[in-house]
Coordinates of C-alpha atoms and ligand atoms in Angstrom, one line a residue:
X137 CA 66.6 -184.6 -130.1
X138 CA 64.9 -187.2 -128.8
X139 CA 61.5 -187.4 -129.7
X140 CA 61.1 -184.5 -132.9
X141 CA 60.1 -185.2 -136.3
X142 CA 63.0 -183.7 -138.6
X143 CA 61.4 -183.2 -142.0
X144 CA 63.1 -180.8 -144.8
X145 CA 65.8 -179.9 -142.3
X146 CA 62.5 -179.0 -140.0
X147 CA 62.7 -180.0 -136.3
X148 CA 58.6 -180.4 -135.4
X149 CA 57.4 -181.8 -132.9
X150 CA 57.3 -185.4 -132.8
X151 CA 54.9 -188.3 -131.9
X152 CA 51.7 -184.4 -133.2
X153 CA 53.6 -184.1 -136.6
X154 CA 54.5 -186.6 -139.0
X155 CA 55.7 -187.0 -142.3
X156 CA 52.6 -188.1 -143.7
X157 CA 51.1 -185.1 -142.6
X158 CA 53.3 -182.5 -143.9
X159 CA 53.5 -184.0 -147.1
X160 CA 49.3 -183.7 -147.1
X161 CA 49.2 -180.8 -145.9
X162 CA 50.7 -178.9 -148.6
X163 CA 48.1 -179.6 -150.1
X164 CA 45.2 -178.5 -147.7
X165 CA 43.5 -175.6 -149.5
X166 CA 42.4 -172.8 -147.4
X167 CA 40.0 -169.3 -148.2
X168 CA 38.3 -166.5 -147.3
X169 CA 36.3 -168.6 -144.9
X170 CA 39.2 -169.6 -143.0
X171 CA 41.6 -167.7 -140.1
X172 CA 45.2 -169.5 -140.0
X173 CA 46.8 -168.6 -136.9
X174 CA 50.3 -168.6 -136.4
X175 CA 52.9 -168.5 -133.5
X176 CA 56.4 -169.7 -131.9
X177 CA 55.1 -171.7 -129.9
X178 CA 54.6 -170.1 -126.2
X179 CA 53.9 -166.8 -127.5
X180 CA 50.1 -166.6 -126.6
X181 CA 48.6 -169.1 -129.8
X182 CA 46.1 -170.5 -127.5
X183 CA 44.7 -167.1 -126.2
X184 CA 44.5 -165.7 -129.4
X185 CA 42.9 -169.0 -130.4
X186 CA 40.3 -168.5 -127.6
X187 CA 39.6 -164.8 -128.6
X188 CA 39.5 -165.5 -132.7
X189 CA 37.0 -168.9 -132.0
X190 CA 34.8 -166.1 -129.8
X191 CA 34.7 -163.7 -132.5
X192 CA 34.1 -167.1 -135.0
X193 CA 30.8 -168.2 -132.8
X194 CA 29.6 -164.4 -132.3
X195 CA 30.3 -164.2 -128.4
X196 CA 28.7 -167.4 -127.7
X197 CA 31.2 -168.7 -124.9
X198 CA 29.0 -170.8 -123.1
X199 CA 28.6 -172.9 -126.5
X200 CA 32.6 -172.3 -126.7
X201 CA 33.0 -174.3 -123.8
X202 CA 31.5 -177.5 -124.9
X203 CA 34.1 -177.5 -128.0
X204 CA 37.3 -178.9 -127.1
X205 CA 39.9 -176.4 -128.3
X206 CA 41.8 -178.8 -130.7
X207 CA 39.1 -179.8 -132.6
X208 CA 37.6 -176.1 -132.6
X209 CA 41.3 -174.7 -133.8
X210 CA 42.7 -177.6 -135.4
X211 CA 46.6 -177.9 -135.8
X212 CA 46.9 -177.9 -139.2
X213 CA 50.7 -179.6 -139.2
X214 CA 49.2 -182.0 -136.7
X215 CA 48.4 -185.9 -137.1
X216 CA 44.9 -185.4 -135.5
X217 CA 45.3 -189.5 -135.0
X218 CA 48.7 -189.5 -132.8
X219 CA 45.7 -187.7 -130.0
X220 CA 42.6 -189.7 -130.9
X221 CA 42.4 -192.1 -133.1
X222 CA 38.6 -190.9 -133.8
X223 CA 39.4 -187.6 -134.0
X224 CA 37.4 -185.5 -136.8
X225 CA 39.7 -183.3 -137.5
X226 CA 41.2 -186.0 -139.3
X227 CA 38.5 -186.8 -141.0
X228 CA 38.8 -184.8 -144.3
X229 CA 41.5 -183.3 -146.3
X230 CA 40.9 -180.1 -145.3
X231 CA 39.0 -180.4 -141.6
X232 CA 36.1 -180.8 -140.2
X233 CA 33.1 -178.7 -141.5
X234 CA 32.8 -175.7 -138.2
X235 CA 29.7 -174.1 -137.1
X236 CA 31.4 -170.9 -136.7
X237 CA 31.4 -168.4 -139.2
X238 CA 35.1 -168.8 -140.1
X239 CA 37.1 -172.4 -139.4
X240 CA 39.9 -170.9 -137.4
X241 CA 43.4 -173.2 -137.7
X242 CA 46.5 -172.8 -136.0
X243 CA 50.3 -173.3 -136.9
X244 CA 53.6 -173.1 -135.6
X245 CA 55.5 -173.6 -139.0
X246 CA 58.0 -171.4 -140.7
X247 CA 56.7 -169.4 -143.4
X248 CA 58.3 -171.1 -146.0
X249 CA 56.8 -174.9 -145.3
X250 CA 52.7 -172.3 -145.1
X251 CA 50.8 -174.5 -147.5
X252 CA 50.6 -172.0 -150.6
X253 CA 47.4 -171.3 -151.0
X254 CA 48.1 -169.4 -147.3
X255 CA 50.8 -168.1 -148.6
X256 CA 49.3 -166.9 -151.2
X257 CA 46.6 -164.6 -149.6
X258 CA 43.5 -167.3 -150.0
X259 CA 42.7 -167.5 -146.6
X260 CA 43.3 -164.4 -143.6
X261 CA 46.5 -165.2 -141.6
X262 CA 47.0 -163.5 -137.8
X263 CA 51.4 -163.8 -136.6
X264 CA 51.3 -164.2 -132.5
X265 CA 54.6 -162.3 -131.5
X266 CA 55.6 -162.2 -127.9
X267 CA 59.1 -160.5 -126.5
X268 CA 61.8 -163.0 -127.3
X269 CA 63.0 -163.8 -123.6
X270 CA 59.2 -164.3 -121.9
X271 CA 58.7 -166.6 -125.1
X272 CA 62.0 -168.4 -123.9
X273 CA 60.9 -169.1 -120.0
X274 CA 57.7 -170.1 -121.4
X275 CA 58.7 -173.0 -124.0
X276 CA 61.4 -173.7 -121.1
X277 CA 59.0 -174.9 -118.6
X278 CA 56.3 -176.2 -121.7
X279 CA 59.3 -179.1 -121.6
X280 CA 58.0 -179.8 -117.9
X281 CA 54.4 -180.4 -119.2
X282 CA 54.8 -182.3 -122.4
X283 CA 57.9 -184.3 -124.0
X284 CA 56.5 -183.5 -128.0
X285 CA 58.4 -180.4 -128.2
X286 CA 61.4 -182.7 -127.8
X287 CA 63.2 -181.9 -124.6
X288 CA 63.5 -183.6 -121.6
X289 CA 61.6 -182.9 -118.6
X290 CA 64.4 -181.8 -116.3
X291 CA 66.4 -179.9 -118.2
X292 CA 67.8 -177.5 -116.9
X293 CA 67.7 -173.7 -117.7
X294 CA 71.2 -172.8 -118.5
X295 CA 71.6 -175.7 -120.5
X296 CA 68.5 -175.0 -122.5
X297 CA 69.3 -171.2 -123.0
X298 CA 71.8 -171.6 -125.6
X299 CA 69.5 -174.1 -127.4
X300 CA 67.0 -171.4 -127.6
X301 CA 69.1 -168.8 -128.9
X302 CA 71.0 -170.4 -131.4
X303 CA 67.5 -172.1 -132.7
X304 CA 68.1 -176.0 -132.0
X305 CA 64.7 -176.6 -130.5
X306 CA 61.7 -177.7 -131.6
X307 CA 60.0 -175.8 -134.2
X308 CA 64.0 -173.6 -134.8
X309 CA 64.7 -170.4 -134.8
X310 CA 62.7 -167.6 -133.2
X311 CA 64.4 -164.5 -134.7
X312 CA 63.7 -165.8 -138.3
X313 CA 60.1 -167.3 -137.3
X314 CA 59.1 -163.9 -135.8
X315 CA 61.0 -161.6 -138.8
X316 CA 59.6 -163.1 -141.6
X317 CA 56.7 -163.3 -140.5
X318 CA 56.9 -159.7 -140.2
X319 CA 57.7 -159.2 -143.0
X320 CA 55.0 -160.9 -144.8
X321 CA 52.5 -159.5 -142.6
X322 CA 54.2 -155.7 -143.4
X323 CA 51.5 -154.1 -146.1
X324 CA 49.5 -157.2 -146.4
X325 CA 45.5 -157.2 -146.1
X326 CA 45.1 -160.1 -145.5
X327 CA 48.0 -161.0 -142.7
X328 CA 47.9 -159.0 -139.1
X329 CA 50.3 -159.4 -136.8
X330 CA 49.1 -159.1 -133.0
X331 CA 51.5 -159.2 -130.3
X332 CA 51.3 -161.0 -126.6
X333 CA 52.1 -157.3 -125.2
X334 CA 49.3 -155.1 -126.1
X335 CA 46.9 -157.8 -125.7
X336 CA 48.1 -157.6 -122.3
X337 CA 47.7 -154.0 -122.3
X338 CA 44.5 -153.6 -124.2
X339 CA 42.6 -157.2 -124.8
X340 CA 39.1 -155.0 -125.5
X341 CA 41.0 -152.4 -128.2
X342 CA 43.0 -156.0 -129.7
X343 CA 39.9 -158.0 -129.8
X344 CA 37.8 -155.2 -131.4
X345 CA 40.2 -154.6 -133.6
X346 CA 40.4 -158.7 -134.7
X347 CA 37.0 -158.5 -135.3
X348 CA 37.2 -155.9 -138.3
X349 CA 40.3 -158.2 -139.7
X350 CA 37.9 -161.5 -140.2
X351 CA 35.0 -159.7 -141.0
X352 CA 33.1 -160.2 -137.2
X353 CA 31.6 -157.3 -135.2
X354 CA 30.4 -158.4 -132.0
X355 CA 28.0 -156.5 -130.0
X356 CA 30.1 -153.9 -127.1
X357 CA 27.8 -156.6 -124.6
X358 CA 29.4 -159.5 -126.8
X359 CA 33.2 -158.2 -126.2
X360 CA 32.8 -157.4 -122.7
X361 CA 31.3 -160.8 -122.1
X362 CA 34.5 -162.6 -124.8
X363 CA 36.9 -160.6 -122.8
X364 CA 36.0 -161.7 -119.1
X365 CA 36.6 -165.1 -120.4
X366 CA 39.6 -164.7 -122.0
X367 CA 41.2 -163.3 -119.0
X368 CA 44.0 -165.7 -118.1
X369 CA 42.1 -166.7 -114.5
X370 CA 39.1 -167.7 -116.6
X371 CA 41.4 -169.5 -118.8
X372 CA 43.6 -171.1 -115.9
X373 CA 39.7 -172.5 -114.7
X374 CA 38.6 -173.4 -118.0
X375 CA 39.7 -176.7 -118.4
X376 CA 39.3 -176.5 -122.7
X377 CA 41.5 -173.9 -122.7
X378 CA 44.0 -175.0 -119.9
X379 CA 44.0 -178.2 -122.7
X380 CA 42.8 -180.7 -119.3
X381 CA 42.1 -184.1 -120.1
X382 CA 44.9 -185.0 -123.0
X383 CA 47.0 -187.9 -122.6
X384 CA 50.1 -185.9 -123.8
X385 CA 50.0 -183.1 -121.0
X386 CA 51.7 -183.9 -117.3
X387 CA 49.6 -181.2 -115.1
X388 CA 51.7 -182.5 -112.0
X389 CA 54.1 -180.0 -111.9
X390 CA 53.2 -177.6 -113.6
X391 CA 49.8 -176.3 -116.2
X392 CA 49.5 -174.7 -119.6
X393 CA 47.8 -171.5 -118.3
X394 CA 51.2 -170.8 -115.6
X395 CA 51.5 -167.1 -115.3
X396 CA 50.2 -165.4 -117.6
X397 CA 52.3 -161.6 -117.2
X398 CA 55.2 -159.7 -118.7
X399 CA 58.3 -159.8 -117.6
X400 CA 59.0 -162.7 -115.7
X401 CA 62.3 -163.7 -117.8
X402 CA 64.1 -161.6 -115.0
X403 CA 64.0 -164.8 -112.8
X404 CA 65.6 -166.7 -115.0
X405 CA 68.2 -164.8 -117.3
X406 CA 71.4 -164.2 -115.4
X407 CA 73.0 -160.6 -115.9
X408 CA 75.2 -162.6 -118.4
X409 CA 72.9 -164.3 -120.5
X410 CA 70.4 -161.1 -120.5
X411 CA 73.5 -159.0 -122.1
X412 CA 74.1 -161.8 -124.5
X413 CA 70.5 -161.6 -125.5
X414 CA 69.9 -157.8 -125.6
X415 CA 73.5 -158.1 -128.2
X416 CA 71.8 -160.9 -130.4
X417 CA 68.6 -159.2 -130.6
X418 CA 69.7 -155.9 -131.3
X419 CA 71.8 -157.6 -134.8
X420 CA 68.8 -159.3 -135.8
X421 CA 66.4 -156.7 -135.1
X422 CA 68.2 -153.3 -136.4
X423 CA 66.8 -151.8 -139.2
X424 CA 63.2 -154.2 -139.2
X425 CA 60.9 -151.8 -137.2
X426 CA 59.9 -154.3 -135.0
X427 CA 60.8 -153.9 -131.6
X428 CA 59.0 -155.4 -128.0
X429 CA 58.6 -153.9 -125.0
X430 CA 60.6 -156.5 -122.3
X431 CA 58.1 -155.5 -118.9
Ligands
A3P60 P1 53.5 -168.3 -119.2 O1 54.1 -169.9 -119.7 O2 54.5 -167.5 -119.7 O3 52.5 -168.6 -118.4 P2 50.8 -170.8 -126.3 O4 49.5 -170.8 -126.3 O5 51.6 -170.1 -127.8 O6 50.8 -172.1 -126.5 O7 51.4 -169.6 -125.1 C1 50.9 -170.5 -123.8 C2 51.6 -168.8 -123.2 O8 50.1 -167.9 -123.2 C3 52.0 -169.3 -121.5 O9 52.3 -168.1 -121.1 C4 50.2 -169.1 -120.9 O10 50.2 -168.5 -119.8 C5 50.0 -167.4 -122.0 N1 48.7 -166.8 -121.9 C6 47.8 -168.3 -122.3 N2 46.3 -167.4 -122.4 C7 46.4 -166.5 -121.3 C8 45.3 -165.0 -120.9 N3 44.4 -165.3 -120.6 N4 46.1 -164.0 -120.5 C9 47.6 -164.0 -119.9 N5 48.7 -165.0 -120.3 C10 48.0 -165.9 -121.3

């Protein structure tokens, strides 16, 4: 895979994640003031990042709009010098001291590679999952926005589909990623499993449950304001959440905030691909207690 970084058998975003950072990251010490959002790429990470940031900023959306998202929600395995040599995120081993009530982070790492303090329950972990068919389609489009996830911009859907199914792709196998965190978050008071389709159905309710989880209750007025601020349309119009102005993204052909719907996979999966995928999904998910809604 061109552009990818390979570290201990993991295929990681190249030029963004460096072996140096992967090693240093294992010593990051997280505690009760930290919340780490973990996700497979394109499952709604940015959405949950904005909701949790807004909670950490106690509903102050005006303040949120002033701070670049990669600074307020640092990507823990990213070597921030790749994007910005003077990034304050790189300033200390752990990261900058923030003014929100909690420090929010995000990661795409598989459970086995999360820093030990996070795995040991010293901080809160929020896992974001999305139905794999839409997740696959969103990831396919992401390659048109940037090459740092390793695939070529002109990749065709039919060539990409088997890569997603087999996990021979940046960040690896979707099934393993999701199911490992499903087991980790179940019956774990420091971890929460959040689903994209549930956010679409009831953002307000999901947000309230995130507030409880991190221990920062908002007022009904603040909550209304944050729900408005985190709608797809306002996040698309917001340069900070649409991740505009970062040289690694080419917004010419597609946008970071692309479509934001459930069921777009129907425009991509052929009948044969859908049948094959359903079979794979069934074989991996049977008996796990986890299932997704696809429309
Ligand atoms: P699509 O490509 O299907 O539109 P991530 O942040 O993990 O990279 O995920 C990006 C996906 O989440 C994109 O999906 C994006 O449009 C969607 N998304 C982000 N914010 C959203 C919102 N407020 N409402 C609905 N979808 C959102």
